[in-house]
CSV table of C-alpha atoms in Angstrom, one decimal:
chain,number,residue,atom,x,y,z
A,1,MET,CA,-23.0,26.0,20.6
A,2,ASN,CA,-22.3,25.4,16.9
A,3,ASP,CA,-23.0,22.4,14.6
A,4,ILE,CA,-19.4,21.2,14.7
A,5,LEU,CA,-18.0,18.2,12.6
A,6,LEU,CA,-17.2,14.8,14.5
A,7,LEU,CA,-14.4,12.4,12.3
A,8,LYS,CA,-13.6,8.9,13.2
A,9,PRO,CA,-10.4,7.2,11.9
A,10,GLY,CA,-10.3,4.2,10.4
A,11,GLU,CA,-7.3,1.6,11.0
A,12,ILE,CA,-5.0,4.0,12.6
A,13,PHE,CA,-7.0,3.4,15.8
A,14,LEU,CA,-6.0,0.1,15.6
A,15,LYS,CA,-2.0,1.1,15.8
A,16,GLY,CA,0.1,0.5,19.0
A,17,LEU,CA,2.5,2.9,20.2
A,18,ASN,CA,3.4,4.7,17.4
A,19,LYS,CA,-0.4,6.1,16.7
A,20,ARG,CA,0.5,9.7,17.7
A,21,TYR,CA,2.5,9.7,14.6
A,22,PHE,CA,-0.5,9.0,12.0
A,23,GLU,CA,-2.8,11.0,14.0
A,24,GLU,CA,-0.5,13.7,13.6
A,25,LYS,CA,-0.3,13.1,9.7
A,26,LEU,CA,-4.1,13.0,9.4
A,27,MET,CA,-4.6,16.3,11.4
A,28,ASN,CA,-2.1,18.2,9.3
A,29,ASN,CA,-3.8,16.8,6.1
A,30,LEU,CA,-7.3,17.5,7.3
A,31,ARG,CA,-5.9,21.4,8.2
A,32,ARG,CA,-4.6,22.0,4.9
A,33,ARG,CA,-7.6,20.5,3.5
A,34,LEU,CA,-10.3,22.7,5.1
A,35,LYS,CA,-8.3,26.1,4.7
A,36,HIS,CA,-9.9,27.2,1.6
A,37,VAL,CA,-13.7,26.6,3.2
A,38,GLY,CA,-12.9,29.1,6.3
A,39,ARG,CA,-11.4,28.9,9.8
A,40,PHE,CA,-11.5,25.8,11.7
A,41,GLU,CA,-10.5,24.6,15.0
A,42,VAL,CA,-9.1,21.2,14.4
A,43,SER,CA,-8.7,18.8,17.2
A,44,CYS,CA,-8.2,15.2,18.6
A,45,ARG,CA,-9.7,14.2,21.6
A,46,GLN,CA,-10.2,10.5,22.6
A,47,SER,CA,-9.6,9.1,19.1
A,48,THR,CA,-11.8,11.6,17.8
A,49,PHE,CA,-11.2,14.6,15.5
A,50,TYR,CA,-13.6,17.7,16.1
A,51,VAL,CA,-13.7,20.5,13.5
A,52,GLU,CA,-15.3,23.5,15.0
A,53,PRO,CA,-16.1,26.8,12.9
A,54,ARG,CA,-14.0,29.9,14.1
A,55,SER,CA,-15.3,32.3,11.6
A,56,GLU,CA,-18.5,33.6,10.1
A,57,ASP,CA,-17.5,32.2,6.9
A,58,ALA,CA,-16.4,28.9,8.4
A,59,ASP,CA,-18.6,26.7,5.4
A,60,LEU,CA,-19.5,23.7,7.5
A,61,ASP,CA,-21.5,21.6,4.8
A,62,ALA,CA,-18.1,22.2,2.6
A,63,ALA,CA,-16.2,21.4,5.3
A,64,LEU,CA,-17.6,18.2,5.3
A,65,GLU,CA,-17.3,17.0,2.0
A,66,ALA,CA,-13.9,18.1,2.1
A,67,ALA,CA,-13.1,16.0,5.1
A,68,ARG,CA,-15.0,13.0,2.9
A,69,GLN,CA,-11.7,13.4,0.7
A,70,VAL,CA,-8.9,13.2,3.1
A,71,PHE,CA,-7.5,10.0,3.3
A,72,GLY,CA,-7.6,8.2,7.3
A,73,PHE,CA,-11.0,8.6,8.4
A,74,ALA,CA,-13.8,6.0,8.6
A,75,THR,CA,-16.9,8.0,9.2
A,76,VAL,CA,-17.4,11.9,8.9
A,77,THR,CA,-20.4,13.5,10.9
A,78,ARG,CA,-22.0,16.7,11.1
A,79,ALA,CA,-23.6,17.0,14.7
A,80,ALA,CA,-25.3,19.5,17.1
A,81,ALA,CA,-23.3,20.1,20.4
A,82,CYS,CA,-25.1,21.0,23.7
A,83,GLU,CA,-24.5,21.3,27.3
A,84,LYS,CA,-24.1,18.2,29.2
A,85,THR,CA,-26.9,17.6,31.1
A,86,PRO,CA,-29.8,15.0,30.0
A,87,GLU,CA,-32.7,17.7,29.6
A,88,ALA,CA,-30.5,19.7,27.1
A,89,ILE,CA,-29.3,16.4,25.4
A,90,ALA,CA,-32.9,15.6,24.8
A,91,LYS,CA,-34.0,19.3,23.9
A,92,LEU,CA,-31.5,18.7,21.6
A,93,ALA,CA,-32.7,15.8,20.3
A,94,ILE,CA,-36.0,16.7,19.4
A,95,SER,CA,-35.2,19.8,17.4
A,96,HIS,CA,-32.1,19.3,15.6
A,97,LEU,CA,-33.2,15.8,14.5
A,98,LYS,CA,-36.9,16.9,13.9
A,99,ALA,CA,-36.7,16.2,10.0
A,100,ASP,CA,-35.1,12.9,10.4
A,101,MET,CA,-37.8,11.7,13.1
A,102,GLU,CA,-40.5,12.4,10.5
A,103,SER,CA,-39.7,11.3,7.9
A,104,ALA,CA,-38.8,7.5,9.9
A,105,ARG,CA,-41.3,4.9,10.6
A,106,SER,CA,-39.1,4.0,13.4
A,107,PHE,CA,-36.3,4.5,15.5
A,108,LYS,CA,-34.0,4.1,18.5
A,109,VAL,CA,-31.2,5.7,20.4
A,110,GLU,CA,-27.9,5.0,21.3
A,111,THR,CA,-25.5,6.4,23.6
A,112,LYS,CA,-21.7,6.8,23.7
A,113,ARG,CA,-20.6,7.8,27.4
A,114,SER,CA,-17.1,8.7,27.0
A,115,ASP,CA,-17.0,11.2,30.1
A,116,LYS,CA,-17.7,8.7,33.0
A,117,ARG,CA,-18.5,11.6,34.9
A,118,PHE,CA,-21.7,11.9,33.4
A,119,PRO,CA,-24.3,11.0,36.0
A,120,MET,CA,-26.2,8.2,33.8
A,121,THR,CA,-25.1,5.3,32.2
A,122,SER,CA,-24.9,5.2,28.5
A,123,ILE,CA,-28.4,2.9,28.6
A,124,GLU,CA,-30.2,5.2,31.0
A,125,LEU,CA,-29.2,8.3,28.8
A,126,SER,CA,-30.3,6.4,25.7
A,127,GLN,CA,-34.1,5.3,27.5
A,128,TYR,CA,-34.3,9.0,28.6
A,129,VAL,CA,-33.7,10.8,25.8
A,130,GLY,CA,-35.5,7.7,23.7
A,131,GLY,CA,-38.9,8.5,25.6
A,132,LEU,CA,-39.4,12.0,25.3
A,133,LEU,CA,-38.7,11.7,21.4
A,134,LYS,CA,-41.5,8.9,21.6
A,135,GLU,CA,-43.5,11.7,23.2
A,136,ALA,CA,-42.6,14.4,20.8
A,137,TYR,CA,-42.7,12.3,17.6
A,138,PRO,CA,-46.1,9.7,18.9
A,139,ASP,CA,-46.4,8.5,15.2
A,140,VAL,CA,-42.8,7.1,15.1
A,141,GLU,CA,-42.5,3.7,16.5
A,142,VAL,CA,-39.6,2.6,18.8
A,143,GLU,CA,-37.5,-0.7,17.2
A,144,MET,CA,-34.2,-1.7,18.5
A,145,HIS,CA,-33.4,-4.2,16.2
A,146,HIS,CA,-33.6,-2.5,12.4
A,147,PRO,CA,-34.7,0.9,13.1
A,148,ASP,CA,-34.9,3.6,10.2
A,149,LEU,CA,-33.2,6.1,12.4
A,150,VAL,CA,-30.6,5.8,14.6
A,151,VAL,CA,-30.3,8.8,16.8
A,152,HIS,CA,-27.3,8.7,18.1
A,153,LEU,CA,-25.9,10.9,21.5
A,154,GLU,CA,-22.2,11.2,22.6
A,155,VAL,CA,-21.1,12.1,25.8
A,156,ARG,CA,-18.0,13.6,25.6
A,157,GLU,CA,-14.9,15.8,27.6
A,158,LEU,CA,-16.2,19.6,26.7
A,159,ALA,CA,-19.5,18.9,25.2
A,160,ALA,CA,-22.7,16.4,24.4
A,161,TYR,CA,-23.4,15.8,20.7
A,162,VAL,CA,-26.2,14.6,19.1
A,163,HIS,CA,-26.4,13.7,15.0
A,164,ALA,CA,-27.9,10.9,12.8
A,165,ALA,CA,-26.5,8.0,10.9
A,166,PRO,CA,-22.3,9.3,10.3
A,167,LEU,CA,-21.2,9.2,6.6
A,168,PRO,CA,-18.4,7.1,5.7
A,169,GLY,CA,-15.5,8.3,5.1
A,170,ALA,CA,-12.6,7.9,2.6
A,171,GLY,CA,-11.3,5.2,4.5
A,172,GLY,CA,-7.1,4.1,3.9
A,173,MET,CA,-4.3,5.8,5.9
A,174,PRO,CA,-3.3,9.4,6.0
A,175,VAL,CA,-1.2,10.3,2.7
A,176,GLY,CA,2.4,10.9,4.1
A,177,SER,CA,2.4,8.1,6.6
A,178,ASN,CA,3.6,5.3,4.1
A,179,GLY,CA,6.5,7.1,2.3
A,180,SER,CA,6.5,8.4,-0.9
A,181,ALA,CA,6.7,7.0,-4.9
A,182,VAL,CA,6.5,8.1,-8.5
A,183,THR,CA,3.5,7.3,-9.9
A,184,LEU,CA,3.2,7.1,-13.8
A,185,LEU,CA,0.0,9.6,-14.7
A,186,SER,CA,-1.0,9.0,-18.2
A,187,GLY,CA,-4.5,10.6,-20.3
A,188,GLY,CA,-6.1,7.0,-19.5
A,189,ILE,CA,-8.4,5.5,-17.1
A,190,ASP,CA,-6.5,3.4,-15.1
A,191,SER,CA,-3.4,5.5,-14.3
A,192,PRO,CA,-5.2,8.0,-12.0
A,193,VAL,CA,-7.3,5.0,-10.2
A,194,SER,CA,-4.3,3.1,-9.5
A,195,SER,CA,-2.3,6.6,-7.7
A,196,TYR,CA,-5.8,7.2,-6.2
A,197,LEU,CA,-5.4,3.6,-4.3
A,198,ILE,CA,-2.3,3.9,-3.5
A,199,ALA,CA,-2.4,7.5,-2.0
A,200,LYS,CA,-4.8,5.6,0.0
A,201,ARG,CA,-2.7,3.6,1.1
A,202,GLY,CA,-0.9,6.7,2.7
A,203,VAL,CA,1.7,7.0,-0.1
A,204,ARG,CA,2.4,10.8,-1.2
A,205,LEU,CA,2.8,11.0,-5.0
A,206,VAL,CA,5.1,12.7,-7.2
A,207,PRO,CA,3.1,12.0,-10.6
A,208,VAL,CA,5.2,11.7,-13.8
A,209,HIS,CA,3.4,11.9,-17.5
A,210,PHE,CA,5.3,11.3,-20.8
A,211,PHE,CA,4.9,14.3,-23.3
A,212,SER,CA,5.6,13.8,-26.8
A,213,PHE,CA,4.9,17.0,-28.2
A,214,PRO,CA,3.8,17.2,-32.0
A,215,TYR,CA,2.7,13.2,-32.3
A,216,THR,CA,0.6,14.4,-29.0
A,217,SER,CA,-0.9,17.6,-28.2
A,218,GLU,CA,-1.0,20.4,-26.0
A,219,LEU,CA,-4.7,19.3,-25.3
A,220,ALA,CA,-3.5,15.5,-24.5
A,221,LYS,CA,-0.9,17.3,-21.7
A,222,GLN,CA,-3.8,19.4,-20.2
A,223,LYS,CA,-5.8,16.4,-19.7
A,224,VAL,CA,-3.0,14.9,-17.8
A,225,ILE,CA,-2.9,18.0,-15.6
A,226,ASP,CA,-6.4,18.2,-15.2
A,227,LEU,CA,-6.1,14.6,-14.1
A,228,ALA,CA,-4.0,15.4,-11.6
A,229,LYS,CA,-6.1,18.4,-10.2
A,230,LEU,CA,-9.1,16.0,-9.5
A,231,LEU,CA,-6.6,14.0,-7.5
A,232,GLU,CA,-5.4,16.4,-5.6
A,233,PRO,CA,-8.5,16.5,-2.7
A,234,TYR,CA,-7.4,13.1,-2.2
A,235,THR,CA,-3.4,12.6,-2.4
A,236,GLY,CA,-2.8,16.3,-1.3
A,237,ARG,CA,-0.4,18.5,-2.9
A,238,MET,CA,1.6,17.1,-6.0
A,239,THR,CA,4.3,18.5,-8.4
A,240,LEU,CA,3.6,17.1,-11.6
A,241,GLN,CA,6.6,16.2,-13.8
A,242,ILE,CA,6.1,16.6,-17.2
A,243,VAL,CA,8.8,14.2,-18.9
A,244,PRO,CA,9.5,15.1,-23.1
A,245,PHE,CA,9.6,11.9,-24.3
A,246,THR,CA,9.7,12.6,-28.3
A,247,HIS,CA,13.2,12.0,-29.2
A,248,ILE,CA,13.6,8.9,-27.3
A,249,GLN,CA,10.6,7.5,-29.1
A,250,GLU,CA,12.1,8.2,-32.1
A,251,GLU,CA,15.1,6.8,-31.8
A,252,ILE,CA,13.1,4.1,-30.3
A,253,ARG,CA,11.6,3.9,-33.8
A,254,ARG,CA,14.6,4.6,-35.9
A,255,GLN,CA,16.9,1.7,-34.2
A,256,VAL,CA,14.7,-1.1,-32.3
A,257,PRO,CA,12.7,-3.7,-34.7
A,258,GLU,CA,8.9,-2.5,-34.7
A,259,GLU,CA,7.8,-5.9,-32.5
A,260,TYR,CA,9.7,-4.5,-29.5
A,261,PHE,CA,8.8,-0.9,-29.4
A,262,THR,CA,6.4,-0.4,-26.4
A,263,LEU,CA,8.6,-2.7,-24.5
A,264,VAL,CA,11.6,-0.5,-24.8
A,265,MET,CA,9.8,2.7,-24.0
A,266,ARG,CA,8.3,1.1,-21.2
A,267,ARG,CA,12.1,0.1,-20.4
A,268,PHE,CA,13.0,3.6,-20.6
A,269,MET,CA,9.9,5.1,-18.8
A,270,MET,CA,11.1,3.1,-16.1
A,271,ARG,CA,14.5,4.4,-15.9
A,272,ILE,CA,13.4,8.0,-15.8
A,273,ALA,CA,10.6,7.2,-13.0
A,274,ALA,CA,13.6,5.7,-11.1
A,275,ASP,CA,15.9,8.8,-11.6
A,276,ILE,CA,13.2,11.2,-10.8
A,277,ALA,CA,12.6,8.8,-7.2
A,278,ALA,CA,16.2,8.9,-6.6
A,279,HIS,CA,15.8,13.1,-6.4
A,280,SER,CA,12.2,12.9,-4.6
A,281,ASP,CA,12.9,10.9,-1.9
A,282,CYS,CA,10.6,8.2,-3.4
A,283,LYS,CA,11.1,4.4,-2.8
A,284,ALA,CA,8.7,2.9,-5.3
A,285,ILE,CA,7.0,3.3,-8.5
A,286,VAL,CA,3.2,3.4,-9.6
A,287,THR,CA,2.0,2.0,-12.1
A,288,GLY,CA,-1.7,1.1,-13.8
A,289,GLU,CA,-0.8,-2.0,-15.2
A,290,ASN,CA,-3.6,-4.5,-15.3
A,291,LEU,CA,-2.5,-8.2,-16.2
A,292,GLY,CA,-3.2,-9.2,-19.6
A,293,GLN,CA,-5.0,-6.2,-20.2
A,294,VAL,CA,-2.6,-5.6,-23.6
A,295,ALA,CA,0.3,-6.8,-25.1
A,296,SER,CA,2.8,-4.7,-22.5
A,297,GLN,CA,1.0,-6.6,-19.4
A,298,THR,CA,2.0,-10.2,-20.0
A,299,MET,CA,4.3,-11.4,-17.2
A,300,GLU,CA,6.8,-11.7,-18.8
A,301,ALA,CA,6.4,-8.0,-20.9
A,302,MET,CA,6.4,-6.7,-17.2
A,303,ALA,CA,9.1,-8.7,-16.5
A,304,SER,CA,11.4,-7.1,-19.0
A,305,THR,CA,10.4,-3.6,-18.1
A,306,GLN,CA,10.7,-3.9,-14.4
A,307,SER,CA,14.2,-5.6,-15.1
A,308,VAL,CA,15.7,-2.5,-15.2
A,309,ILE,CA,15.3,-0.7,-12.0
A,310,ASP,CA,15.8,-1.7,-8.5
A,311,LEU,CA,12.9,-0.5,-7.0
A,312,PRO,CA,9.2,-2.5,-6.1
A,313,VAL,CA,6.7,-1.8,-8.3
A,314,LEU,CA,3.5,-1.1,-7.1
A,315,GLN,CA,0.7,-2.1,-9.3
A,316,PRO,CA,-2.5,-2.0,-7.3
A,317,LEU,CA,-5.1,-2.7,-10.5
A,318,ILE,CA,-3.2,-6.2,-11.6
A,319,GLY,CA,-6.2,-8.5,-10.7
A,320,MET,CA,-8.7,-5.6,-11.8
A,321,ASP,CA,-11.7,-6.1,-13.8
A,322,LYS,CA,-12.2,-3.4,-16.1
A,323,THR,CA,-15.5,-2.7,-15.0
A,324,ASP,CA,-14.3,-2.1,-11.3
A,325,ILE,CA,-11.4,0.1,-12.7
A,326,ILE,CA,-14.0,2.3,-14.2
A,327,ARG,CA,-16.3,2.1,-10.8
A,328,TYR,CA,-13.5,3.3,-9.5
A,329,ALA,CA,-13.0,6.0,-11.9
A,330,ARG,CA,-16.8,7.4,-11.8
A,331,GLU,CA,-16.6,7.3,-7.9
A,332,ILE,CA,-13.4,10.0,-7.7
A,333,GLY,CA,-14.7,12.1,-10.8
A,334,THR,CA,-11.8,11.6,-13.3
A,335,PHE,CA,-13.5,9.0,-15.4
A,336,GLU,CA,-14.7,12.0,-17.8
A,337,THR,CA,-11.7,13.5,-18.4
A,338,SER,CA,-9.9,10.1,-18.9
A,339,ILE,CA,-12.0,9.4,-21.8
A,340,LEU,CA,-11.7,12.8,-23.4
A,341,PRO,CA,-10.3,12.1,-26.9
A,342,TYR,CA,-6.4,13.5,-26.5
A,343,GLU,CA,-4.1,10.3,-27.0
A,344,ASP,CA,-0.8,10.1,-25.3
A,345,CYS,CA,2.7,8.8,-25.6
A,346,CYS,CA,2.0,5.2,-25.5
A,347,THR,CA,-0.3,5.8,-28.8
A,348,VAL,CA,2.6,6.9,-30.4
A,349,PHE,CA,4.3,4.5,-32.9
A,350,THR,CA,2.3,1.6,-32.0
A,351,PRO,CA,3.6,-1.6,-33.2
A,352,ARG,CA,1.3,-3.7,-35.7
A,353,HIS,CA,2.5,-7.4,-33.8
A,354,PRO,CA,3.9,-6.7,-30.3
A,355,LYS,CA,6.0,-9.1,-28.8
A,356,THR,CA,3.9,-10.5,-26.0
A,357,ARG,CA,6.4,-13.1,-24.7
A,358,PRO,CA,9.9,-11.7,-24.5
A,359,THR,CA,12.7,-12.6,-22.1
A,360,VAL,CA,14.8,-9.7,-20.4
A,361,ALA,CA,17.6,-10.9,-22.0
A,362,GLU,CA,16.5,-10.5,-25.8
A,363,VAL,CA,14.9,-7.1,-24.9
A,364,ALA,CA,18.0,-5.8,-23.7
A,365,GLU,CA,20.2,-6.9,-27.0
A,366,VAL,CA,17.6,-5.2,-28.6
A,367,GLU,CA,17.9,-2.0,-27.2
A,368,SER,CA,22.2,-2.3,-26.5
A,369,VAL,CA,22.3,0.0,-29.9
A,370,MET,CA,21.0,2.8,-28.4
A,371,ASP,CA,22.7,5.5,-26.2
A,372,ILE,CA,20.2,4.8,-22.9
A,373,ASP,CA,21.8,6.9,-20.6
A,374,GLY,CA,22.6,9.9,-22.7
A,375,LEU,CA,18.8,9.4,-23.5
A,376,VAL,CA,17.6,9.1,-20.4
A,377,GLN,CA,19.8,12.1,-18.9
A,378,GLU,CA,18.8,14.3,-21.7
A,379,ALA,CA,14.9,13.8,-20.5
A,380,VAL,CA,15.2,14.3,-17.2
A,381,ALA,CA,17.0,17.4,-17.8
A,382,GLY,CA,13.9,18.8,-19.8
A,383,ILE,CA,11.2,18.1,-17.4
A,384,GLU,CA,8.5,20.4,-16.6
A,385,ARG,CA,7.3,21.2,-13.2
A,386,ILE,CA,3.9,21.9,-12.4
A,387,LYS,CA,2.6,22.4,-9.0
A,388,ILE,CA,-0.9,21.0,-8.0
A,389,GLY,CA,-2.9,22.6,-5.0
A,390,TYR,CA,-0.2,24.5,-3.9
A,391,GLU,CA,-2.6,27.7,-4.0
A,392,CYS,CA,-4.3,26.3,-0.1
């Protein structure tokens, strides 16, 4: 029998009558993610997902790494399969775990027996296989409490499986199981992390980037495209919306007092994001705001920018320390791209002394001289859409 992957779901295991809905979302996401590494059969039995190679070019190692990026799985394990007899299981454990056993000082065996027709209990099979492993590797001690190596045996519906410690999966909920949201994606460190964290809660994302050419360069635009591509293994396929923002920023500079530049700019961003959300079946807007990090992220400033829309604004980074955000960025692989020296629209026409404690009424009064609806519709009409991950 070929090696296979065993994937255990995380919190969807706790779902009740609608658990099947979440399992089907997870199944579809996994199948799509594996398409580029070969042909596999993906199935779900007894709350465990099985990934079995079905072609010679099926790369199981690549499949394992891809599966670890799919939100919804708690653990991912490469396991060897054999017939469901005690002798076959013991023989496989001795051969398959040779390197693990030789590098360990102590071990124990744990068995899960989902097939209750199997003639041994879980404890009996663990003792039987453990005894033969001890004979085969006499220098490795049996240690039941804190062993170096745990040998896992699983007796399931179609076969028995042997593996060492499972690897952690991405966790979270299957993307698409909790609706869709517009996510504001700049070229900085924060917004890719906030997008990742919301996708982890099962939200399908529509990323939006505000582009102010020629004040920001084509390299800055490409940087955001590259960030979206780095997120795609986790978020699934996305359509990146590039919003032309130059005219709005020039009109803000022409008509609004300098200290309000950023606040009015953010209010336009929210209006445009809400328009995109309405045409993309999105129920929320995601931002990378972090309380107190910059002048536009005080409570008063955020109240002002959010007051122009009715949608909820999700802010997964709101209470994080910057070092925590950087750690996430490094883990998901976006940090090095985020720190490339290409500025985004938020650095254009930055006020020298920004207003940090505005009221909603005063900001509304300041921007009332502008053709708000006309500028928003002009920007929406000029959106460039770039498909990310649709080659799979």
